[in-house]
């Protein structure tokens, strides 16, 4: 070792600035988020700042500590592999971790961290709104007298009146009469479970019976369908929504219902594998709501293991 | 009347002055950027001797894309991506604005022209074997461009916001939903919710005029860079190399590119390899 006096006093390598920086960052975030975080951040900054200053000033205040130079980990094994005594100068080269490499790696790493921190919320904002806070439909379809027993009524309504006609949906509602003293309704959603086109009732529609009810701009029209058919690709369904022909992969989706103060309310939609029986006696294989074209039962449903929230 | 050959005629002083004035800004630009040299290099590169009209399909496709970009920008002046006003704004463009019908028609029919030209261009490249080493990467970039072009078609189709647009997009999105595993998630993402609504329209508008065109432009630049770097392939029936690099000439009588399967030579420029 040469005497420390023939070189300028350089500060010894230290990691304290990292903690200091983290403390400052914590302090700044805390100013926005919460006081507690700010206090913790401030404390961290003070502590690490003190340690940093102590390290930096060690050369002035005390005898410089002897710091063993860092060695690259692979160096020893590499020498062993080489099987020859390395020339003397090589050891000196390997002993130093080049400043340029350190700076390059630090810059790239910091760039990656900054890029990630910026990208994550942006990506989240791009994707998450499609899956969160989806509107719950709570639509009043009208008084029970408007749904004569054993008869289908086409009910179209605005799912979100503030959005307008683009949110207009159609359900086919049939009053099944009473089942064990409880009213029973069949509520079939009009979207084809092949690719989502609107199925139409196969049968006469009584246009003159059309009436408008409630704030969701509900249109009620009576019809006598013997089934439902899709104009797009020819899917056909019976009056329970079971597929009878064409490409659909399951029975038509249905909706739950509630009765409040003598009026029929639409609940949430669910998907149906198959319906056995009919009317009030129907036994429905019920699944979480799936997109059109998605199998909900059978081996093919294994292709869709994760349900969309 | 005997005239001197034009080569030996001396330029008049006035002509020299004029040339100096005209070329000064060009020189100024080139000295500082190299742009003029670059453009010359791009426009006046060597190509095989017997290329024909079918080699212009790529440029035609590029022209179609530029037309789409220009007409699209103009349409965006007047289009309103909102469920309440999208359809009306399209009617306004078509019926009320001067020459609006023309610009909208160019954009609508130009979309089909762009897709069709891409297919013709790809067919030409395929049939001529121009996708072979070292140009495979350019084929891959071209396929990505084809996919992005069709995505442009898909997202643009919704924007008129009429019944055709709506139900075609319903079907298109639900087709995506049938893909295994992540299909339903993709569909819900594309809808911007659990059903098509106002989010879908603005999302498709954004994708249609910002994200996808940006990606297309970037890939076109890469595509062109590779074309310039690797040169144009001679016709497969050409018995002799083009008048490019003589050192890498194919054997006489051989059909360039077909005769030497498996040979991995260095990338060559503007010849028949």
Coordinates of C-alpha atoms in Angstrom, one line a residue, chain B residues 45-262:
Chain B
X45 CA -30.7 2.1 -55.7
X46 CA -29.8 -0.7 -58.1
X47 CA -32.4 -3.3 -58.9
X48 CA -32.3 -6.4 -61.1
X49 CA -32.6 -5.7 -64.8
X50 CA -35.9 -7.4 -65.6
X51 CA -38.2 -6.5 -62.8
X52 CA -41.7 -5.5 -63.9
X53 CA -45.0 -4.1 -62.8
X54 CA -45.5 -6.9 -60.2
X55 CA -42.6 -5.5 -58.3
X56 CA -44.5 -2.3 -57.8
X57 CA -47.2 -3.9 -55.6
X58 CA -45.3 -3.1 -52.4
X59 CA -45.1 0.6 -53.4
X60 CA -48.8 0.5 -54.3
X61 CA -49.7 -0.9 -50.9
X62 CA -47.6 1.9 -49.3
X63 CA -49.4 4.4 -51.4
X64 CA -52.8 3.0 -50.3
X65 CA -51.7 3.2 -46.7
X66 CA -50.6 6.9 -47.1
X67 CA -54.0 7.6 -48.7
X68 CA -55.7 6.0 -45.7
X69 CA -53.6 8.1 -43.4
X70 CA -54.4 11.4 -45.1
X71 CA -58.1 10.8 -45.6
X72 CA -58.3 9.4 -42.1
X73 CA -56.8 12.6 -40.6
X74 CA -59.3 14.7 -42.6
X75 CA -62.2 12.5 -41.4
X76 CA -61.0 12.9 -37.9
X77 CA -61.5 16.7 -38.2
X78 CA -65.3 16.1 -38.3
X79 CA -66.0 12.7 -36.7
X80 CA -67.2 12.5 -33.2
X81 CA -66.5 9.2 -31.4
X82 CA -69.6 9.4 -29.1
X83 CA -72.6 7.1 -29.2
X84 CA -75.0 10.0 -29.3
X85 CA -73.3 11.9 -32.2
X86 CA -71.1 9.4 -34.1
X87 CA -73.8 8.4 -36.6
X88 CA -75.0 12.0 -37.1
X89 CA -71.4 13.1 -37.6
X90 CA -70.9 10.5 -40.3
X91 CA -74.1 11.6 -42.0
X92 CA -72.9 15.2 -41.7
X93 CA -69.6 14.3 -43.4
X94 CA -71.3 12.4 -46.2
X95 CA -74.2 14.7 -46.9
X96 CA -73.4 18.3 -45.8
X97 CA -69.6 18.9 -45.9
X98 CA -68.2 19.9 -49.3
X99 CA -66.5 16.8 -50.9
X100 CA -67.0 14.9 -47.6
X101 CA -68.6 12.1 -49.5
X102 CA -65.5 11.8 -51.6
X103 CA -63.0 11.7 -48.7
X104 CA -65.2 9.3 -46.8
X105 CA -65.6 7.1 -49.9
X106 CA -61.9 7.1 -50.5
X107 CA -61.3 6.1 -46.9
X108 CA -63.9 3.4 -47.0
X109 CA -63.0 1.8 -50.4
X110 CA -59.3 2.6 -49.9
X111 CA -59.4 0.3 -46.8
X112 CA -60.4 -2.6 -49.1
X113 CA -57.8 -1.6 -51.7
X114 CA -55.1 -1.6 -48.9
X115 CA -56.0 -5.1 -47.8
X116 CA -56.3 -6.5 -51.3
X117 CA -53.0 -5.0 -52.3
X118 CA -51.3 -6.4 -49.3
X119 CA -52.5 -9.9 -50.3
X120 CA -51.3 -9.4 -53.9
X121 CA -48.0 -8.1 -52.7
X122 CA -47.6 -11.1 -50.3
X123 CA -48.6 -13.5 -53.1
X124 CA -46.0 -12.0 -55.4
X125 CA -43.3 -12.3 -52.8
X126 CA -44.4 -15.9 -52.0
X127 CA -44.6 -17.0 -55.7
X128 CA -41.2 -15.4 -56.5
X129 CA -39.6 -17.0 -53.5
X130 CA -38.6 -13.6 -52.4
X131 CA -39.2 -14.5 -48.7
X132 CA -36.1 -16.8 -48.7
X133 CA -32.8 -16.2 -46.9
X134 CA -31.9 -13.6 -46.0
X135 CA -35.3 -12.0 -46.3
X136 CA -37.3 -14.2 -43.9
X137 CA -37.5 -11.4 -41.3
X138 CA -39.1 -9.1 -43.8
X139 CA -41.7 -11.7 -44.5
X140 CA -42.5 -11.9 -40.8
X141 CA -42.7 -8.1 -40.6
X142 CA -45.0 -8.2 -43.6
X143 CA -47.3 -10.8 -41.9
X144 CA -47.5 -8.5 -38.8
X145 CA -48.4 -5.6 -41.1
X146 CA -51.2 -7.8 -42.7
X147 CA -52.6 -8.6 -39.2
X148 CA -52.4 -4.9 -38.2
X149 CA -54.1 -3.9 -41.4
X150 CA -57.0 -6.3 -40.7
X151 CA -57.2 -4.9 -37.2
X152 CA -57.5 -1.5 -38.7
X153 CA -60.4 -2.9 -40.8
X154 CA -62.0 -4.4 -37.7
X155 CA -61.8 -1.3 -35.5
X156 CA -62.7 1.0 -38.3
X157 CA -65.9 -0.9 -39.1
X158 CA -67.5 0.1 -35.8
X159 CA -67.0 3.8 -36.2
X160 CA -70.0 4.6 -38.5
X161 CA -72.1 3.3 -35.5
X162 CA -75.0 2.0 -37.5
X163 CA -76.7 -1.4 -37.2
X164 CA -74.2 -3.1 -39.5
X165 CA -71.3 -1.7 -37.6
X166 CA -72.8 -2.6 -34.2
X167 CA -73.8 -6.2 -34.9
X168 CA -70.7 -7.0 -37.0
X169 CA -68.6 -5.8 -34.0
X170 CA -70.7 -7.8 -31.6
X171 CA -70.0 -10.9 -33.7
X172 CA -66.3 -10.1 -34.2
X173 CA -65.7 -9.5 -30.5
X174 CA -67.6 -12.7 -29.5
X175 CA -65.5 -14.6 -32.0
X176 CA -62.5 -13.5 -30.0
X177 CA -64.3 -14.6 -26.8
X178 CA -64.4 -18.2 -28.0
X179 CA -60.6 -18.4 -28.0
X180 CA -59.6 -20.8 -25.2
X181 CA -58.5 -19.6 -21.8
X182 CA -58.0 -15.8 -22.3
X183 CA -60.6 -15.3 -25.1
X184 CA -63.4 -14.1 -22.8
X185 CA -61.0 -11.7 -21.1
X186 CA -59.8 -10.3 -24.5
X187 CA -63.5 -9.9 -25.5
X188 CA -64.4 -8.0 -22.4
X189 CA -61.3 -5.8 -22.8
X190 CA -62.2 -5.0 -26.4
X191 CA -65.7 -4.1 -25.3
X192 CA -64.4 -1.8 -22.6
X193 CA -67.0 -3.5 -20.3
X194 CA -69.4 -6.4 -20.2
X195 CA -71.2 -5.2 -23.3
X196 CA -70.6 -2.9 -26.2
X197 CA -71.2 0.7 -25.2
X198 CA -69.7 4.1 -25.3
X199 CA -66.4 2.9 -24.0
X200 CA -66.1 0.5 -27.0
X201 CA -66.6 3.2 -29.5
X202 CA -63.9 5.6 -28.1
X203 CA -61.6 2.6 -27.5
X204 CA -61.9 1.4 -31.1
X205 CA -61.5 5.0 -32.3
X206 CA -58.3 5.4 -30.3
X207 CA -57.0 2.0 -31.5
X208 CA -58.0 2.8 -35.1
X209 CA -56.3 6.2 -35.4
X210 CA -53.5 6.1 -32.9
X211 CA -52.1 2.8 -31.7
X212 CA -52.5 0.6 -34.8
X213 CA -51.4 3.2 -37.4
X214 CA -48.4 4.0 -35.2
X215 CA -47.5 0.4 -35.1
X216 CA -48.0 0.1 -38.9
X217 CA -45.9 3.1 -39.6
X218 CA -43.1 1.7 -37.4
X219 CA -43.2 -1.7 -39.1
X220 CA -43.4 -0.1 -42.6
X221 CA -40.1 1.8 -41.8
X222 CA -38.5 -1.5 -40.7
X223 CA -39.9 -3.2 -43.8
X224 CA -38.5 -0.6 -46.1
X225 CA -35.2 -0.6 -44.2
X226 CA -34.9 -4.3 -44.9
X227 CA -35.8 -3.9 -48.5
X228 CA -33.1 -1.3 -49.0
X229 CA -30.5 -3.3 -47.0
X230 CA -31.2 -6.6 -48.7
X231 CA -32.1 -5.4 -52.2
X232 CA -34.7 -6.6 -54.6
X233 CA -34.8 -10.3 -55.7
X234 CA -34.6 -11.0 -59.4
X235 CA -37.3 -13.0 -61.0
X236 CA -37.0 -16.8 -60.4
X237 CA -36.8 -17.4 -64.2
X238 CA -34.0 -15.0 -64.8
X239 CA -31.1 -17.0 -66.2
X240 CA -28.5 -14.4 -65.2
X241 CA -27.9 -12.2 -62.2
X242 CA -29.2 -8.7 -62.3
X243 CA -26.7 -5.9 -62.8
X244 CA -26.0 -5.5 -59.2
X245 CA -23.1 -7.0 -57.3
X246 CA -21.2 -9.2 -59.7
X247 CA -19.2 -10.9 -57.1
X248 CA -22.2 -12.8 -55.8
X249 CA -23.5 -13.8 -59.2
X250 CA -25.4 -17.1 -59.5
X251 CA -23.8 -19.7 -61.7
X252 CA -24.7 -19.2 -65.3
X253 CA -27.9 -20.9 -66.4
X254 CA -29.0 -21.4 -62.8
X255 CA -32.2 -20.1 -61.4
X256 CA -31.2 -17.7 -58.8
X257 CA -32.3 -18.7 -55.3
X258 CA -33.7 -22.1 -56.4
X259 CA -30.5 -23.8 -57.6
X260 CA -28.6 -23.7 -54.4
X261 CA -30.8 -24.8 -51.6
X262 CA -29.3 -24.6 -48.2

